[in-house]
Coordinates of C-alpha atoms in Angstrom, one line a residue:
Chain J
X1 CA 78.4 53.7 38.4
X2 CA 77.7 57.8 37.6
X3 CA 80.4 58.8 39.9
X4 CA 82.3 56.3 37.8
X5 CA 81.4 58.3 34.9
X6 CA 81.6 61.6 36.2
X7 CA 84.9 61.2 37.8
X8 CA 86.1 59.9 34.6
X9 CA 84.5 62.7 32.7
X10 CA 86.2 65.1 35.4
X11 CA 89.6 64.1 34.8
X12 CA 89.8 63.3 30.9
X13 CA 89.3 66.7 30.8
X14 CA 93.0 67.3 32.1
X15 CA 95.1 67.0 29.3
X16 CA 98.8 65.7 29.5
X17 CA 101.8 67.3 28.8
X18 CA 105.4 66.1 27.6
X19 CA 107.9 68.7 29.1
X20 CA 109.9 68.2 32.0
X21 CA 110.0 71.1 34.0
X22 CA 107.5 73.8 34.1
X23 CA 108.9 77.4 34.0
X24 CA 107.5 80.4 35.9
X25 CA 105.3 78.2 38.2
X26 CA 104.8 78.3 41.9
X27 CA 105.1 75.1 44.4
X28 CA 105.5 73.8 47.5
X29 CA 108.0 70.8 48.5
X30 CA 105.6 68.7 47.0
X31 CA 103.2 70.1 44.3
X32 CA 103.5 73.1 42.0
X33 CA 100.9 75.3 39.9
X34 CA 101.5 76.9 36.8
X35 CA 99.9 79.6 33.9
X36 CA 100.5 77.0 30.6
X37 CA 103.6 78.5 28.9
X38 CA 102.0 80.5 25.3
X39 CA 103.9 79.7 22.8
X40 CA 107.4 80.2 23.7
X41 CA 106.3 82.5 26.4
X42 CA 106.5 81.8 30.2
X43 CA 103.5 83.4 31.8
X44 CA 102.6 84.0 35.9
X45 CA 99.0 84.8 35.1
X46 CA 96.1 84.0 32.6
X47 CA 96.2 87.3 31.2
X48 CA 93.9 88.3 28.1
X49 CA 92.2 91.3 27.1
X50 CA 88.2 91.9 28.3
X51 CA 86.6 91.8 24.5
X52 CA 84.1 89.6 25.2
X53 CA 85.6 86.2 24.0
X54 CA 85.8 82.9 25.2
X55 CA 89.0 82.4 26.0
X56 CA 90.1 78.4 26.5
X57 CA 93.6 78.4 28.4
X58 CA 95.3 76.3 31.2
X59 CA 96.9 75.4 34.0
X60 CA 99.3 73.0 35.1
X61 CA 99.7 71.1 38.0
X62 CA 102.4 69.0 38.4
X63 CA 104.2 66.2 41.1
X64 CA 107.2 67.0 42.3
X65 CA 107.6 64.0 44.8
X66 CA 107.8 60.2 43.8
X67 CA 104.9 59.6 45.6
X68 CA 100.7 59.8 44.1
X69 CA 99.0 63.0 45.1
X70 CA 96.1 64.5 44.9
X71 CA 95.5 68.6 43.9
X72 CA 92.1 70.2 44.6
X73 CA 91.5 73.0 41.9
X74 CA 89.3 75.8 42.5
X75 CA 88.3 78.9 41.2
X76 CA 88.2 82.2 43.2
X77 CA 86.6 85.5 43.0
X78 CA 89.8 87.9 43.6
X79 CA 90.0 91.6 44.8
X80 CA 93.4 93.2 45.6
X81 CA 93.8 96.1 48.4
X82 CA 96.3 97.0 50.6
X83 CA 99.1 94.4 49.0
X84 CA 96.4 91.4 49.6
X85 CA 94.4 89.5 47.8
X86 CA 90.5 88.5 49.4
X87 CA 89.3 85.2 47.8
X88 CA 85.9 84.2 47.6
X89 CA 82.8 82.2 46.1
X90 CA 83.4 81.9 42.3
X91 CA 80.0 83.5 42.3
X92 CA 80.9 87.4 41.2
X93 CA 82.4 88.7 38.7
X94 CA 85.6 87.4 36.4
X95 CA 85.4 84.4 38.9
X96 CA 81.3 83.7 37.7
X97 CA 82.4 83.3 34.3
X98 CA 85.6 80.7 34.7
X99 CA 85.8 77.1 34.6
X100 CA 87.9 74.9 35.2
X101 CA 88.3 71.3 32.7
X102 CA 88.8 69.3 36.2
X103 CA 88.7 70.1 40.0
X104 CA 90.1 67.2 41.6
X105 CA 93.8 66.0 40.1
X106 CA 95.5 62.8 40.6
X107 CA 98.6 63.1 39.8
X108 CA 101.0 60.1 40.0
X109 CA 105.2 60.1 40.7
X110 CA 106.5 63.4 39.1
X111 CA 103.5 63.6 36.6
X112 CA 103.1 66.9 35.2
X113 CA 99.1 67.6 33.8
X114 CA 97.5 70.4 31.8
X115 CA 94.2 71.1 33.1
X116 CA 92.0 73.5 30.9
X117 CA 90.7 77.3 32.4
X118 CA 87.5 78.1 30.0
X119 CA 86.9 82.3 30.9
X120 CA 84.1 83.9 29.0
X121 CA 85.8 87.6 29.3
X122 CA 83.9 90.8 30.1
X123 CA 83.9 93.7 27.3
X124 CA 84.2 97.1 28.1
X125 CA 86.2 96.9 31.6
X126 CA 87.9 100.1 32.6
X127 CA 89.8 98.4 34.7
X128 CA 92.0 94.5 35.4
X129 CA 89.1 92.4 36.6
X130 CA 90.9 89.8 38.3
X131 CA 90.0 85.9 39.5
X132 CA 91.8 83.8 40.7
X133 CA 92.6 79.4 40.5
X134 CA 93.7 77.8 43.6
X135 CA 95.4 74.9 44.6
X136 CA 95.5 72.7 47.9
X137 CA 97.0 69.1 48.2
X138 CA 95.3 67.2 50.8
X139 CA 95.5 69.0 54.1
X140 CA 97.5 66.7 56.9
X141 CA 95.1 67.6 60.1
X142 CA 97.2 67.2 63.2
X143 CA 97.6 69.8 65.8
X144 CA 95.8 72.7 67.1
X145 CA 96.2 74.6 64.4
X146 CA 96.6 73.0 61.0
X147 CA 98.3 74.6 58.4
X148 CA 97.4 74.2 54.4
X149 CA 99.4 75.7 51.6
X150 CA 97.4 77.2 48.9
X151 CA 99.0 78.1 45.2
X152 CA 96.9 80.7 43.2
X153 CA 97.7 81.7 39.4
X154 CA 95.4 84.8 38.5
X155 CA 92.9 85.4 35.6
X156 CA 93.1 88.7 34.3
X157 CA 91.0 90.4 32.5
X158 CA 92.5 93.8 30.8
X159 CA 91.0 96.9 29.5
X160 CA 91.3 95.9 25.7
X161 CA 93.7 98.5 23.8
X162 CA 91.5 98.6 20.7
X163 CA 87.5 98.2 19.7
X164 CA 86.7 94.3 20.3
X165 CA 85.0 93.3 16.8
X166 CA 81.2 92.5 17.8
X167 CA 79.9 89.0 18.2
X168 CA 76.5 89.6 18.3
X169 CA 74.5 86.4 19.7
X170 CA 70.9 86.4 20.1
X171 CA 70.8 87.9 23.4
X172 CA 72.7 90.8 22.2
X173 CA 71.2 92.0 19.2
X174 CA 68.5 93.8 21.1
X175 CA 70.6 95.8 23.4
X176 CA 73.2 96.7 20.4
X177 CA 70.3 97.2 18.2
X178 CA 69.3 100.1 21.2
X179 CA 72.9 101.0 21.1
X180 CA 72.8 101.4 17.6
X181 CA 69.9 103.5 17.6
X182 CA 70.9 105.8 20.2
X183 CA 74.2 106.8 17.9
X184 CA 72.1 106.7 14.8
X185 CA 69.8 109.2 16.7
X186 CA 73.1 111.0 18.1
X187 CA 74.8 111.2 14.8
X188 CA 71.2 112.7 12.7
X189 CA 71.4 115.3 16.0
X190 CA 74.9 116.1 15.2
X191 CA 74.2 116.4 11.9
X192 CA 71.0 118.7 12.1
X193 CA 73.2 120.6 14.3
X194 CA 75.9 120.9 12.4
X195 CA 73.6 122.8 9.8
X196 CA 72.2 124.8 12.1
X197 CA 75.3 126.6 13.0
X198 CA 77.1 126.1 9.6
X199 CA 78.4 129.7 8.1
X200 CA 75.9 130.5 5.2
X201 CA 77.8 131.6 2.2
X202 CA 76.3 134.6 0.5
Chain R
X1 CA 83.1 77.7 48.4
X2 CA 86.5 76.6 48.7
X3 CA 85.3 74.3 51.6
X4 CA 82.8 72.2 50.3
X5 CA 85.2 71.9 47.6
X6 CA 87.7 70.1 50.3
X7 CA 84.9 68.5 51.4
X8 CA 84.4 66.6 48.6
X9 CA 88.4 66.6 47.7
X10 CA 88.7 64.9 50.8
X11 CA 85.4 63.0 51.4
X12 CA 85.5 61.8 48.0
X13 CA 88.0 63.0 46.2
X14 CA 90.7 61.0 48.1
X15 CA 88.9 58.1 48.5
X16 CA 86.1 57.2 46.3
X17 CA 87.3 59.1 43.2
X18 CA 91.1 58.4 43.6
X19 CA 90.7 54.8 43.3
X20 CA 87.9 55.0 40.3
X21 CA 89.6 57.6 38.3
X22 CA 93.2 56.4 38.3
X23 CA 92.5 54.2 35.3
X24 CA 91.0 57.2 33.4
X25 CA 93.9 59.5 34.2
X26 CA 96.2 56.4 33.0
X27 CA 94.9 57.0 29.8
X28 CA 95.4 60.9 29.6
X29 CA 98.8 61.4 31.2
X30 CA 102.7 60.9 31.0
X31 CA 104.6 60.9 33.5
X32 CA 107.6 62.6 33.2
X33 CA 110.6 63.4 35.4
X34 CA 111.2 66.7 36.8
X35 CA 114.7 67.2 36.0
X36 CA 116.5 70.2 37.8
X37 CA 113.5 72.7 38.0
X38 CA 114.2 75.8 37.0
X39 CA 112.8 79.2 37.1
X40 CA 110.2 78.4 39.6
X41 CA 109.4 80.2 43.1
X42 CA 108.7 77.9 45.9
X43 CA 106.9 78.7 49.5
X44 CA 108.2 75.9 52.4
X45 CA 107.1 76.2 56.2
X46 CA 108.8 75.5 58.8
X47 CA 109.2 75.2 62.8
X48 CA 110.6 78.1 64.4
X49 CA 114.0 76.2 63.8
X50 CA 113.6 76.6 60.5
X51 CA 114.3 73.2 59.2
X52 CA 111.2 70.8 60.5
X53 CA 108.3 70.5 57.9
X54 CA 105.1 73.2 59.5
X55 CA 101.9 71.3 59.9
X56 CA 100.8 72.8 62.7
X57 CA 101.5 75.0 65.4
X58 CA 100.3 75.3 68.7
X59 CA 98.7 78.2 70.2
X60 CA 98.1 77.1 73.6
X61 CA 101.0 79.7 75.1
X62 CA 98.9 82.5 73.6
X63 CA 101.3 82.8 71.0
X64 CA 103.5 81.2 68.0
X65 CA 106.0 81.9 65.5
X66 CA 106.3 80.0 62.5
X67 CA 108.9 80.9 59.7
X68 CA 107.8 81.4 55.7
X69 CA 110.5 81.0 53.3
X70 CA 110.2 81.8 49.4
X71 CA 112.7 80.2 47.4
X72 CA 113.3 82.1 43.7
X73 CA 115.2 80.1 41.3
X74 CA 116.3 81.7 38.4
X75 CA 112.8 83.9 38.8
X76 CA 111.3 86.2 36.3
X77 CA 111.3 89.7 38.1
X78 CA 107.8 89.2 39.2
X79 CA 106.3 90.4 42.3
X80 CA 104.4 88.6 44.5
X81 CA 102.7 87.6 48.2
X82 CA 102.5 85.1 50.7
X83 CA 99.5 85.6 52.8
X84 CA 97.1 83.9 55.8
X85 CA 93.5 83.4 56.3
X86 CA 92.2 81.9 59.4
X87 CA 89.2 79.6 60.4
X88 CA 87.6 79.8 63.6
X89 CA 88.9 77.5 66.3
X90 CA 86.3 75.0 67.2
X91 CA 86.1 72.9 70.4
X92 CA 87.6 69.5 70.4
X93 CA 86.5 67.1 72.5
X94 CA 87.6 63.2 72.5
X95 CA 88.6 63.6 68.4
X96 CA 85.4 65.4 67.5
X97 CA 84.2 69.1 66.8
X98 CA 81.6 70.7 68.9
X99 CA 80.4 72.5 66.0
X100 CA 77.6 73.8 68.3
X101 CA 79.6 75.7 70.7
X102 CA 80.8 79.1 71.0
X103 CA 83.9 78.7 68.8
X104 CA 87.1 81.2 69.5
X105 CA 86.9 83.5 66.8
X106 CA 89.2 84.2 64.0
X107 CA 89.0 88.3 65.0
X108 CA 90.9 87.0 67.9
X109 CA 93.9 85.9 66.2
X110 CA 96.5 88.0 65.0
X111 CA 99.3 87.7 62.8
X112 CA 102.1 90.2 62.9
X113 CA 105.5 90.3 61.6
X114 CA 109.0 92.0 62.5
X115 CA 109.9 94.9 60.5
X116 CA 112.3 93.7 57.9
X117 CA 112.8 89.9 56.7
X118 CA 114.5 87.3 58.9
X119 CA 116.8 86.4 56.7
X120 CA 118.0 86.4 52.9
X121 CA 120.4 84.3 51.3
X122 CA 122.0 83.2 48.2
X123 CA 121.1 85.9 46.2
X124 CA 121.8 86.5 42.4
X125 CA 120.6 88.1 39.8
X126 CA 120.6 87.9 35.7
X127 CA 120.2 91.4 34.2
X128 CA 120.9 93.0 30.6
X129 CA 121.6 96.3 30.7
X130 CA 120.4 98.3 27.8
X131 CA 122.8 101.3 26.4
X132 CA 121.5 104.0 24.5
X133 CA 124.1 105.9 21.5
X134 CA 125.6 108.9 21.3
X135 CA 127.1 110.1 17.9
X136 CA 126.2 111.4 14.8
X137 CA 127.6 109.7 11.8
X138 CA 129.4 112.1 9.1
X139 CA 131.3 111.8 6.1
X140 CA 133.9 112.9 8.5
X141 CA 134.3 109.4 10.2
X142 CA 132.5 107.6 6.7
X143 CA 133.7 109.1 3.7
X144 CA 131.1 106.8 2.0
X145 CA 127.9 109.0 3.4
X146 CA 129.1 112.0 1.1
X147 CA 126.9 114.5 2.1
X148 CA 124.5 112.6 4.2
X149 CA 124.5 112.7 8.1
X150 CA 123.0 109.5 10.4
X151 CA 122.3 110.6 14.0
X152 CA 122.4 107.4 16.0
X153 CA 122.3 109.2 19.6
X154 CA 119.3 107.3 21.3
X155 CA 119.5 104.0 19.4
X156 CA 118.9 101.0 21.9
X157 CA 121.3 97.9 21.9
X158 CA 121.2 95.1 24.6
X159 CA 124.1 94.6 26.5
X160 CA 125.6 91.6 28.3
X161 CA 127.1 90.6 31.7
X162 CA 130.8 88.9 31.6
X163 CA 129.8 87.6 34.7
X164 CA 126.2 85.9 35.1
X165 CA 124.2 86.1 37.3
X166 CA 125.4 89.0 39.7
X167 CA 126.6 87.8 42.7
X168 CA 125.4 88.3 46.1
X169 CA 127.9 90.3 46.9
X170 CA 127.8 92.5 43.8
X171 CA 124.3 92.8 44.8
X172 CA 124.7 93.8 48.1
X173 CA 128.0 94.9 49.2
X174 CA 128.1 92.3 51.7
X175 CA 130.4 89.0 51.5
X176 CA 127.9 87.5 53.9
X177 CA 126.3 84.5 53.2
X178 CA 123.2 84.9 54.7
X179 CA 122.1 88.4 55.4
X180 CA 120.1 89.4 58.4
X181 CA 119.8 92.7 61.0
X182 CA 120.5 95.9 60.0
X183 CA 122.9 94.7 56.9
X184 CA 119.7 92.4 55.6
X185 CA 117.5 96.1 56.3
X186 CA 120.0 98.1 53.9
X187 CA 119.4 95.7 51.1
X188 CA 116.2 94.3 50.8
X189 CA 114.0 96.9 49.6
X190 CA 116.7 97.2 46.4
X191 CA 117.3 93.8 45.2
X192 CA 115.4 93.1 41.4
X193 CA 112.4 92.0 43.5
X194 CA 112.4 93.9 46.8
X195 CA 111.1 92.8 49.5
X196 CA 109.2 93.4 52.8
X197 CA 106.8 92.4 55.2
X198 CA 103.9 94.4 56.6
X199 CA 104.9 96.8 59.3
X200 CA 101.6 96.4 61.4
X201 CA 99.9 93.3 62.4
X202 CA 96.1 92.0 60.8
X203 CA 93.9 90.5 63.1
X204 CA 91.7 87.9 61.2
X205 CA 88.2 90.2 61.3
X206 CA 86.1 87.3 59.4
X207 CA 87.4 83.7 59.4
X208 CA 87.6 81.5 56.5
X209 CA 86.1 78.0 56.1
X210 CA 86.4 75.6 58.1
X211 CA 86.1 71.8 57.1
X212 CA 83.7 70.5 59.4
X213 CA 81.9 73.4 61.2
X214 CA 81.7 76.5 58.6
X215 CA 82.0 75.1 55.0
X216 CA 80.6 78.6 53.5
X217 CA 82.5 80.9 55.5
X218 CA 83.4 83.5 53.2
X219 CA 85.4 86.8 52.6
X220 CA 88.0 85.5 54.8
X221 CA 90.5 88.5 56.0
X222 CA 93.7 87.7 54.9
X223 CA 96.7 88.8 56.4
X224 CA 100.5 89.6 54.3
X225 CA 103.3 87.7 55.6
X226 CA 105.8 88.4 53.3
X227 CA 105.4 90.9 49.6
X228 CA 108.3 90.8 46.6
X229 CA 107.9 93.8 44.4
X230 CA 109.3 93.5 41.1
X231 CA 112.4 96.0 41.1
X232 CA 114.5 95.8 38.4
X233 CA 115.6 99.4 38.3
X234 CA 117.0 98.7 41.5
X235 CA 120.1 97.1 40.2
X236 CA 120.9 100.0 38.4
X237 CA 123.2 101.7 40.5
X238 CA 124.5 98.8 41.3
X239 CA 125.0 98.0 37.2
X240 CA 126.2 101.5 36.4
X241 CA 128.7 101.1 39.1
X242 CA 130.6 97.8 38.2
X243 CA 130.2 99.2 34.5
X244 CA 131.8 102.4 34.5
X245 CA 134.9 101.0 37.5
X246 CA 135.0 97.9 34.6
X247 CA 135.9 100.5 31.4
X248 CA 137.8 103.5 33.3
X249 CA 134.8 105.8 32.0
X250 CA 131.5 107.2 32.2
X251 CA 131.2 107.9 28.2
X252 CA 132.8 104.7 26.8
X253 CA 132.9 104.0 23.4
X254 CA 131.0 101.2 22.1
X255 CA 134.5 99.0 21.2
X256 CA 135.5 99.8 25.0
X257 CA 132.5 98.2 26.3
X258 CA 132.7 95.2 23.9
X259 CA 136.3 94.7 25.0
X260 CA 135.2 94.7 28.8
X261 CA 132.2 92.5 27.6
X262 CA 129.4 94.4 28.4
X263 CA 128.7 94.2 24.7
X264 CA 128.8 92.1 21.3
X265 CA 129.4 93.6 18.0
X266 CA 127.1 91.5 16.4
X267 CA 124.4 92.9 19.1
X268 CA 125.4 96.3 17.8
X269 CA 125.4 95.3 14.0
X270 CA 121.9 93.8 14.9
X271 CA 120.2 96.6 15.4
X272 CA 122.3 99.0 13.3
X273 CA 120.8 97.0 10.3
X274 CA 117.4 98.1 11.1
X275 CA 118.6 101.6 10.5
X276 CA 117.3 102.1 7.0
X277 CA 119.4 105.5 6.5
X278 CA 122.2 104.0 7.8
X279 CA 121.8 101.0 5.4
X280 CA 120.7 103.3 2.1
X281 CA 123.9 105.5 2.7
X282 CA 126.4 102.4 3.2
X283 CA 124.5 100.7 0.5
X284 CA 123.9 97.4 1.7
X285 CA 125.3 95.0 5.1
X286 CA 129.0 94.6 3.6
X287 CA 129.7 98.2 3.8
X288 CA 128.5 97.9 7.5
X289 CA 130.0 95.0 8.0
X290 CA 133.7 97.2 6.8
X291 CA 132.8 100.1 8.6
X292 CA 131.3 98.6 11.9
X293 CA 135.2 99.2 13.6
X294 CA 134.6 103.0 12.8
X295 CA 131.6 103.2 14.0
X296 CA 132.2 101.5 17.0
X297 CA 135.2 103.5 18.4
X298 CA 133.4 106.7 17.6
X299 CA 130.0 106.2 18.9
X300 CA 130.1 106.4 22.5
X301 CA 127.0 105.4 25.2
X302 CA 126.5 107.3 28.9
X303 CA 127.2 105.2 31.5
X304 CA 125.1 107.6 34.0
X305 CA 122.0 107.3 35.7
X306 CA 121.0 110.7 34.9
X307 CA 122.1 113.2 31.8
X308 CA 120.8 113.2 28.4
X309 CA 121.2 110.0 27.6
X310 CA 121.3 107.7 31.2
X311 CA 122.1 104.6 31.1
X312 CA 118.1 103.7 32.9
X313 CA 116.9 100.7 31.3
X314 CA 117.6 96.9 32.2
X315 CA 115.8 94.9 29.7
X316 CA 113.0 92.7 30.5
X317 CA 115.6 89.4 30.8
X318 CA 116.0 89.8 34.6
X319 CA 115.6 87.3 36.8
X320 CA 116.7 86.6 40.9
X321 CA 117.5 83.8 43.0
X322 CA 117.9 83.4 46.4
X323 CA 116.2 82.1 49.4
X324 CA 113.9 84.9 51.7
X325 CA 112.1 83.8 55.3
X326 CA 109.8 86.0 57.4
X327 CA 109.0 84.9 60.7
X328 CA 105.2 85.9 61.6
X329 CA 104.2 85.5 65.3
X330 CA 100.3 84.5 65.6
X331 CA 98.7 85.8 69.2
X332 CA 95.4 84.9 69.8
X333 CA 93.3 86.7 72.9
X334 CA 91.3 84.2 74.5
X335 CA 87.7 84.2 75.4
X336 CA 87.1 84.8 78.9
X337 CA 84.4 81.3 78.8
X338 CA 86.5 79.6 76.6
X339 CA 87.7 76.3 78.0
X340 CA 89.4 73.2 76.8
X341 CA 90.7 72.3 73.2
X342 CA 90.3 74.0 70.1
X343 CA 91.2 73.6 66.5
X344 CA 91.2 75.8 63.1
X345 CA 93.1 75.6 60.1
X346 CA 95.1 78.6 58.9
X347 CA 95.7 79.1 55.1
X348 CA 98.7 80.3 53.9
X349 CA 98.8 81.5 50.3
X350 CA 101.4 82.2 47.5
X351 CA 100.4 83.7 44.3
X352 CA 102.4 85.9 41.7
X353 CA 101.0 89.2 40.8

């Protein structure tokens, strides 16, 4: 019963879509994965400014076949170097702050499902941080070297182009209090320094 | 990570969860038909014959080949990567893994691709040229301006293409339907999504997870199979050549571009309406409409990749179609003490960048 409830809760978190053909999607011959459109804008990644906010976004998973298919979704830590992406457990970086509304999606024939992605964006990063939403259909295991096809939609936290508004929560207050005190001390120091160096009018 | 989830998905998911969860999905989702999919990028893996879907490959001979194909269908000029990771190969006896036996490490397996792709076919592209206007309007052209002058030099206007999308022969200069060999090597880096394969082979130094024997492997070493890099400017010279030939001059007027189908008067009007100096001097939209023909015949553009006002821009509305195939080779150096049957998993990943 517990498992039934858990399964129901996980899958109920996946919303439904009513458009027929996801655009800008990567896909295999049986299923596909895409960043949900933002309004009319098609996207290939989930890109948001690293302003400390919590972002509620979505990926789209769809079945290209006339048969039911199961797709397993997961969050990946992601690093890019030398033309390839290294994926790992989602316990560090942006991936550690990303969660999915469902990790196992059963798709009926030609069904399209939207899966929520919640990302707690970092604040003040100076370079783009990466994570990934990966997906795999159930592998077919037969042969010496089984082949699995994996699709990934990248999540990008980009350096904000302007100062983000401060949303102080309890744990933040101490830190920002110290920062404010330091800034105040700096301003006072600067003022004193300016006074000392001001030309004297005679 | 991936494995523990994979185990859940396979063990619990496809069995227990699937059967229990179906009613929940039925209440929260809507079945829809995928009518003619558009704007999609598809990964296909084939046996070396190029048509049988690849579900496994046999390394018994020490090496094997497969074909990785990416099919773009009106896809935006977005970079992509196809890469692979490899688990260790574990002894497999009588239908079960011998996880405690020494595996053939993934580091003994190397993935390499021939330099360049195997084939590219069916390439076409949709691009939007952006023209820069050159010229200053005075009372000589438009008496209504009086002593005012309006410099339109550098004003940008989105063009169009009379033949859209650009065909493979236009893009590549070849009439062959499937490009390969030297013909392909000359064009693959010049497409709107320029294509490449890695120059050197890659050993799978760190293993990926194995569902049964190594579910907690991490930091698997990825090996690139194929990459595409957004390169809209790669079309620029082709486009310049085509337009220059069509209009017969490297400095056509706006009207000549309109006559040749590369521009519309409504696009020019829409841009000029944003010029407040011009609109104030003309006295409104009706005057612009009345004088548009004069402006179109006086203001020129430069169809050149260089100079003061180069046609060096393509708008973001660029997309490409085509299928691109790489033919990587897997090679294994079998340890001296390895004997019997071994099995593992290779994961091939497609992602947009």
